[in-house]
Tab-separated table of C-alpha atoms and ligand atoms in Angstrom:
chain	number	residue	atom	x	y	z
O	1	MET	CA	-39.155	-10.718	-54.994
O	2	PRO	CA	-40.256	-13.003	-57.834
O	3	ARG	CA	-43.807	-12.620	-59.078
O	4	TYR	CA	-45.994	-15.469	-60.306
O	5	ASP	CA	-49.317	-14.827	-62.068
O	6	ILE	CA	-51.688	-17.732	-62.566
O	7	ILE	CA	-54.482	-17.569	-65.140
O	8	THR	CA	-57.256	-20.166	-64.746
O	9	ILE	CA	-61.007	-20.708	-64.936
O	10	PHE	CA	-60.799	-22.405	-61.505
O	11	PRO	CA	-59.167	-19.940	-59.072
O	12	ASP	CA	-60.367	-22.106	-56.144
O	13	TYR	CA	-57.764	-24.744	-56.993
O	14	PHE	CA	-55.131	-22.346	-55.711
O	15	SER	CA	-56.479	-21.805	-52.194
O	16	THR	CA	-53.863	-24.312	-50.975
O	17	LEU	CA	-51.186	-21.728	-51.791
O	18	ASP	CA	-52.177	-20.024	-48.528
O	19	ILE	CA	-50.945	-22.905	-46.372
O	20	SER	CA	-47.688	-24.574	-45.382
O	21	LEU	CA	-44.332	-23.516	-46.763
O	22	ILE	CA	-45.727	-21.580	-49.726
O	23	GLY	CA	-48.210	-19.715	-47.528
O	24	LYS	CA	-45.394	-18.722	-45.205
O	25	ALA	CA	-43.167	-17.661	-48.100
O	26	ARG	CA	-45.977	-15.407	-49.351
O	27	THR	CA	-46.601	-13.751	-45.987
O	28	ALA	CA	-42.842	-13.348	-45.457
O	29	GLY	CA	-42.665	-11.414	-48.748
O	30	LEU	CA	-40.385	-13.958	-50.452
O	31	VAL	CA	-42.743	-14.498	-53.387
O	32	ASP	CA	-45.751	-12.646	-54.801
O	33	ILE	CA	-48.442	-14.952	-56.239
O	34	GLU	CA	-51.546	-13.534	-57.932
O	35	ILE	CA	-54.428	-15.640	-59.236
O	36	HIS	CA	-56.603	-14.411	-62.110
O	37	ASP	CA	-59.936	-15.690	-63.378
O	38	LEU	CA	-59.819	-16.076	-67.167
O	39	ARG	CA	-63.582	-15.568	-67.261
O	40	ASP	CA	-63.119	-11.921	-66.251
O	41	HIS	CA	-61.904	-11.471	-69.825
O	42	ALA	CA	-64.731	-13.414	-71.492
O	43	GLU	CA	-67.492	-11.648	-73.464
O	44	GLY	CA	-71.236	-12.174	-73.621
O	45	VAL	CA	-73.855	-13.324	-71.126
O	46	HIS	CA	-72.453	-16.832	-70.996
O	47	LYS	CA	-68.850	-15.654	-70.444
O	48	SER	CA	-67.764	-18.422	-72.747
O	49	VAL	CA	-64.020	-19.170	-72.999
O	50	ASP	CA	-64.073	-22.065	-75.467
O	51	ASP	CA	-65.374	-23.111	-78.871
O	52	THR	CA	-65.450	-26.075	-81.249
O	53	PRO	CA	-62.164	-27.027	-82.971
O	54	TYR	CA	-61.456	-25.977	-86.559
O	55	GLY	CA	-61.071	-29.118	-88.630
O	56	GLY	CA	-63.538	-30.990	-86.426
O	57	GLY	CA	-62.946	-33.520	-83.706
O	58	ALA	CA	-64.031	-34.122	-80.157
O	59	GLY	CA	-63.995	-31.628	-77.331
O	60	MET	CA	-63.609	-27.883	-77.119
O	61	VAL	CA	-60.647	-25.543	-77.553
O	62	MET	CA	-60.020	-22.453	-75.430
O	63	SER	CA	-60.454	-19.241	-77.450
O	64	PRO	CA	-57.399	-17.003	-77.963
O	65	GLU	CA	-59.056	-13.656	-77.190
O	66	PRO	CA	-59.642	-14.035	-73.427
O	67	TRP	CA	-56.132	-15.511	-73.073
O	68	GLY	CA	-54.567	-12.587	-74.933
O	69	LYS	CA	-56.368	-10.077	-72.737
O	70	ALA	CA	-55.551	-11.914	-69.505
O	71	ILE	CA	-51.851	-12.281	-70.363
O	72	ASP	CA	-51.544	-8.654	-71.542
O	73	GLU	CA	-53.100	-7.457	-68.302
O	74	VAL	CA	-50.385	-9.038	-66.120
O	75	THR	CA	-47.405	-8.163	-68.310
O	76	SER	CA	-45.662	-5.066	-69.698
O	77	ASN	CA	-42.848	-4.177	-72.095
O	78	GLU	CA	-40.546	-3.284	-69.221
O	79	ILE	CA	-39.279	-6.705	-68.160
O	80	ILE	CA	-38.907	-10.234	-69.541
O	81	HIS	CA	-41.848	-12.545	-68.842
O	82	ASP	CA	-41.637	-16.322	-68.863
O	83	LEU	CA	-44.998	-17.645	-70.021
O	84	ILE	CA	-45.548	-21.260	-68.981
O	85	VAL	CA	-48.239	-23.064	-70.945
O	86	LEU	CA	-49.218	-26.329	-69.242
O	87	THR	CA	-49.850	-29.104	-71.723
O	88	PRO	CA	-49.171	-32.855	-71.884
O	89	ALA	CA	-47.423	-32.054	-75.188
O	90	GLY	CA	-44.828	-29.884	-73.438
O	91	LYS	CA	-41.256	-30.453	-72.315
O	92	LYS	CA	-41.091	-32.744	-69.290
O	93	PHE	CA	-40.718	-30.876	-66.003
O	94	ASP	CA	-37.782	-31.918	-63.830
O	95	GLN	CA	-35.574	-30.654	-61.018
O	96	SER	CA	-33.204	-28.766	-63.296
O	97	MET	CA	-36.145	-26.932	-64.874
O	98	ALA	CA	-37.394	-26.107	-61.369
O	99	GLU	CA	-33.973	-24.646	-60.564
O	100	GLN	CA	-33.964	-22.523	-63.702
O	101	PHE	CA	-37.491	-21.214	-63.116
O	102	SER	CA	-36.699	-20.449	-59.462
O	103	LYS	CA	-34.181	-17.829	-60.630
O	104	LEU	CA	-36.634	-15.910	-62.836
O	105	GLU	CA	-38.408	-12.688	-61.878
O	106	HIS	CA	-41.812	-13.127	-63.513
O	107	LEU	CA	-43.577	-16.375	-64.358
O	108	VAL	CA	-47.052	-16.446	-65.904
O	109	PHE	CA	-48.826	-19.816	-65.706
O	110	ALA	CA	-51.512	-20.412	-68.345
O	111	CYS	CA	-53.778	-23.231	-67.133
O	112	GLY	CA	-55.639	-24.647	-70.108
O	113	ARG	CA	-58.697	-26.890	-69.857
O	114	TYR	CA	-60.565	-29.008	-72.399
O	115	GLU	CA	-58.465	-29.830	-75.474
O	116	GLY	CA	-56.045	-27.013	-74.713
O	117	ILE	CA	-55.610	-23.389	-75.757
O	118	ASP	CA	-55.774	-22.143	-79.379
O	119	HIS	CA	-52.175	-22.632	-80.532
O	120	ARG	CA	-51.881	-19.042	-81.776
O	121	VAL	CA	-51.531	-17.884	-78.141
O	122	THR	CA	-48.238	-19.806	-77.843
O	123	GLU	CA	-47.220	-18.618	-81.325
O	124	TYR	CA	-48.036	-14.957	-80.701
O	125	TYR	CA	-46.223	-14.591	-77.378
O	126	GLY	CA	-43.321	-16.597	-78.789
O	127	THR	CA	-42.691	-13.717	-81.218
O	128	GLN	CA	-42.913	-10.935	-78.606
O	129	PRO	CA	-39.491	-9.564	-77.605
O	130	THR	CA	-40.279	-9.428	-73.887
O	131	PHE	CA	-41.622	-12.998	-73.706
O	132	ARG	CA	-40.126	-16.450	-73.490
O	133	VAL	CA	-42.723	-19.185	-73.910
O	134	HIS	CA	-42.334	-22.641	-72.353
O	135	GLU	CA	-44.764	-25.476	-73.041
O	136	VAL	CA	-44.409	-27.744	-70.017
O	137	SER	CA	-45.794	-31.182	-69.094
O	138	ILE	CA	-45.453	-32.622	-65.590
O	139	GLY	CA	-45.514	-36.194	-66.868
O	140	ASP	CA	-46.786	-38.611	-69.481
O	141	TYR	CA	-50.414	-38.737	-68.433
O	142	VAL	CA	-53.393	-36.551	-69.237
O	143	LEU	CA	-54.893	-34.344	-66.546
O	144	ASN	CA	-58.171	-32.465	-66.897
O	145	GLY	CA	-56.314	-29.188	-66.993
O	146	GLY	CA	-53.164	-27.319	-66.076
O	147	GLU	CA	-54.164	-26.341	-62.532
O	148	VAL	CA	-52.719	-29.322	-60.678
O	149	ALA	CA	-49.654	-29.236	-62.926
O	150	THR	CA	-49.131	-25.582	-61.956
O	151	LEU	CA	-49.378	-26.471	-58.259
O	152	VAL	CA	-46.768	-29.188	-58.728
O	153	MET	CA	-44.417	-26.790	-60.502
O	154	LEU	CA	-44.917	-24.038	-57.922
O	155	GLU	CA	-44.147	-26.366	-55.043
O	156	ALA	CA	-40.928	-27.557	-56.688
O	157	ILE	CA	-39.896	-24.014	-57.685
O	158	ILE	CA	-40.763	-22.000	-54.574
O	159	ARG	CA	-38.862	-24.206	-52.124
O	160	LEU	CA	-35.698	-23.362	-54.111
O	161	ILE	CA	-36.087	-19.603	-53.581
O	162	PRO	CA	-33.490	-18.446	-51.041
O	163	GLY	CA	-34.998	-18.032	-47.564
O	164	VAL	CA	-38.042	-20.250	-48.174
O	165	LEU	CA	-36.680	-23.414	-46.540
O	166	GLY	CA	-35.897	-23.182	-42.846
O	167	ASN	CA	-32.896	-25.460	-43.261
O	168	PRO	CA	-31.175	-24.823	-46.613
O	169	GLU	CA	-28.777	-27.728	-45.995
O	170	SER	CA	-31.606	-30.137	-46.741
O	171	LEU	CA	-31.606	-28.756	-50.295
O	172	ALA	CA	-28.039	-29.862	-50.947
O	173	GLU	CA	-28.602	-33.428	-49.751
O	174	GLU	CA	-31.961	-34.236	-51.154
O	175	SER	CA	-33.429	-36.303	-53.932
O	176	HIS	CA	-32.834	-35.488	-57.569
O	177	THR	CA	-29.720	-33.523	-56.976
O	178	LEU	CA	-27.556	-34.154	-60.012
O	179	THR	CA	-24.198	-35.872	-59.840
O	180	SER	CA	-21.190	-34.264	-61.543
O	181	ASN	CA	-21.908	-36.238	-64.717
O	182	GLY	CA	-25.468	-34.901	-64.808
O	183	GLU	CA	-27.349	-38.039	-63.746
O	184	ALA	CA	-30.232	-37.768	-61.319
O	185	ILE	CA	-29.469	-39.403	-58.023
O	186	VAL	CA	-32.276	-39.951	-55.551
O	187	GLU	CA	-32.031	-39.753	-51.791
O	188	TYR	CA	-30.883	-42.593	-49.534
O	189	PRO	CA	-33.558	-44.148	-47.279
O	190	ASN	CA	-34.117	-42.343	-43.965
O	191	TYR	CA	-34.862	-43.705	-40.483
O	192	THR	CA	-35.850	-42.187	-37.163
O	193	LYS	CA	-36.733	-43.500	-33.687
O	194	PRO	CA	-37.585	-46.125	-32.524
O	195	ALA	CA	-34.526	-48.269	-33.428
O	196	ILE	CA	-36.774	-51.321	-33.768
O	197	TRP	CA	-40.258	-51.083	-35.255
O	198	ARG	CA	-42.406	-54.171	-35.951
O	199	GLU	CA	-39.246	-56.282	-35.605
O	200	LEU	CA	-37.439	-54.230	-38.220
O	201	SER	CA	-34.171	-52.649	-37.084
O	202	VAL	CA	-32.517	-49.539	-38.369
O	203	PRO	CA	-29.322	-50.420	-40.322
O	204	GLU	CA	-26.608	-50.903	-37.709
O	205	ILE	CA	-24.134	-48.551	-39.344
O	206	LEU	CA	-26.423	-45.547	-38.800
O	207	LEU	CA	-26.091	-46.086	-35.037
O	208	SER	CA	-22.287	-46.388	-35.217
O	209	GLY	CA	-21.423	-42.702	-35.013
O	210	ASN	CA	-18.827	-43.282	-37.769
O	211	HIS	CA	-19.597	-40.340	-40.054
O	212	ALA	CA	-17.349	-41.373	-42.922
O	213	ALA	CA	-18.806	-44.903	-42.967
O	214	ILE	CA	-22.337	-43.508	-42.790
O	215	LYS	CA	-21.640	-41.186	-45.688
O	216	GLY	CA	-20.295	-44.089	-47.780
O	217	TYR	CA	-23.250	-46.316	-46.874
O	218	ARG	CA	-25.771	-43.610	-47.765
O	219	HIS	CA	-24.091	-42.965	-51.074
O	220	GLU	CA	-24.230	-46.683	-51.976
O	221	GLU	CA	-27.898	-46.901	-51.005
O	222	ALA	CA	-28.679	-43.810	-53.053
O	223	ILE	CA	-26.966	-45.309	-56.116
O	224	LYS	CA	-28.891	-48.614	-55.677
O	225	ARG	CA	-32.170	-46.751	-55.428
O	226	SER	CA	-31.363	-44.573	-58.438
O	227	GLN	CA	-30.606	-47.653	-60.558
O	228	ASN	CA	-33.770	-49.418	-59.434
O	229	ARG	CA	-35.916	-46.536	-60.675
O	230	GLU	CA	-34.936	-46.896	-64.345
K	1	ADE	N1	-52.602	-30.610	-68.813
K	1	ADE	C1	-53.150	-31.828	-69.001
K	1	ADE	N2	-52.266	-32.798	-68.746
K	1	ADE	C2	-51.107	-32.189	-68.368
K	1	ADE	C3	-49.819	-32.658	-67.992
K	1	ADE	N3	-49.518	-33.952	-67.926
K	1	ADE	N4	-48.876	-31.735	-67.704
K	1	ADE	C4	-49.153	-30.415	-67.784
K	1	ADE	N5	-50.346	-29.927	-68.141
K	1	ADE	C5	-51.318	-30.797	-68.442
């Protein structure tokens, strides 16, 4: 089963990984998730993990030493590790990245805080033969740290692991599946009972029982929606 190690100064953020689909996947033995407190690798009475930036400027930078120790502790020379460094400066996360990550055996999530992690951590592991390093952003906005970004990535990745979703057919039909020419196409709008709600009716065609017509209608709606998102 794939293994995901998360390194953070706020392990409590990850208590939600016990519930819902991800919680079930963990108890079913479909994924192994371990959470590690970076501060366990900090020195001194204050267990400090950050310092002022070289060259000056506002804020604090996370020191490389605790990160090196924490990452070394969860990795070995035996297998390939994919180290994911969460940063707004990273490559934008999307569904195809989620699919790629969902096929990998060992992901290590480095959740930085403050003004980020000393860049030598990325540099160092980038030169190690058993590591691939990915700087990833979940979108063009600045969060207080990588914890929420890691949760977003995990949710998108874990549901793609075989056996995690009760109904794997929903995977094939859903939003952000790519068309054959590689464009993202979002899902058509969905309706359930009642047929009339606050004077709004469900589109007639969906009640017709004509599967081919319904398929065509849904495809058109999906295209409209996809174009409106640009
Ligand atoms: N850390 C701070 N902002 C972030 C973002 N947008 N994506 C990933 N990690 C971050």
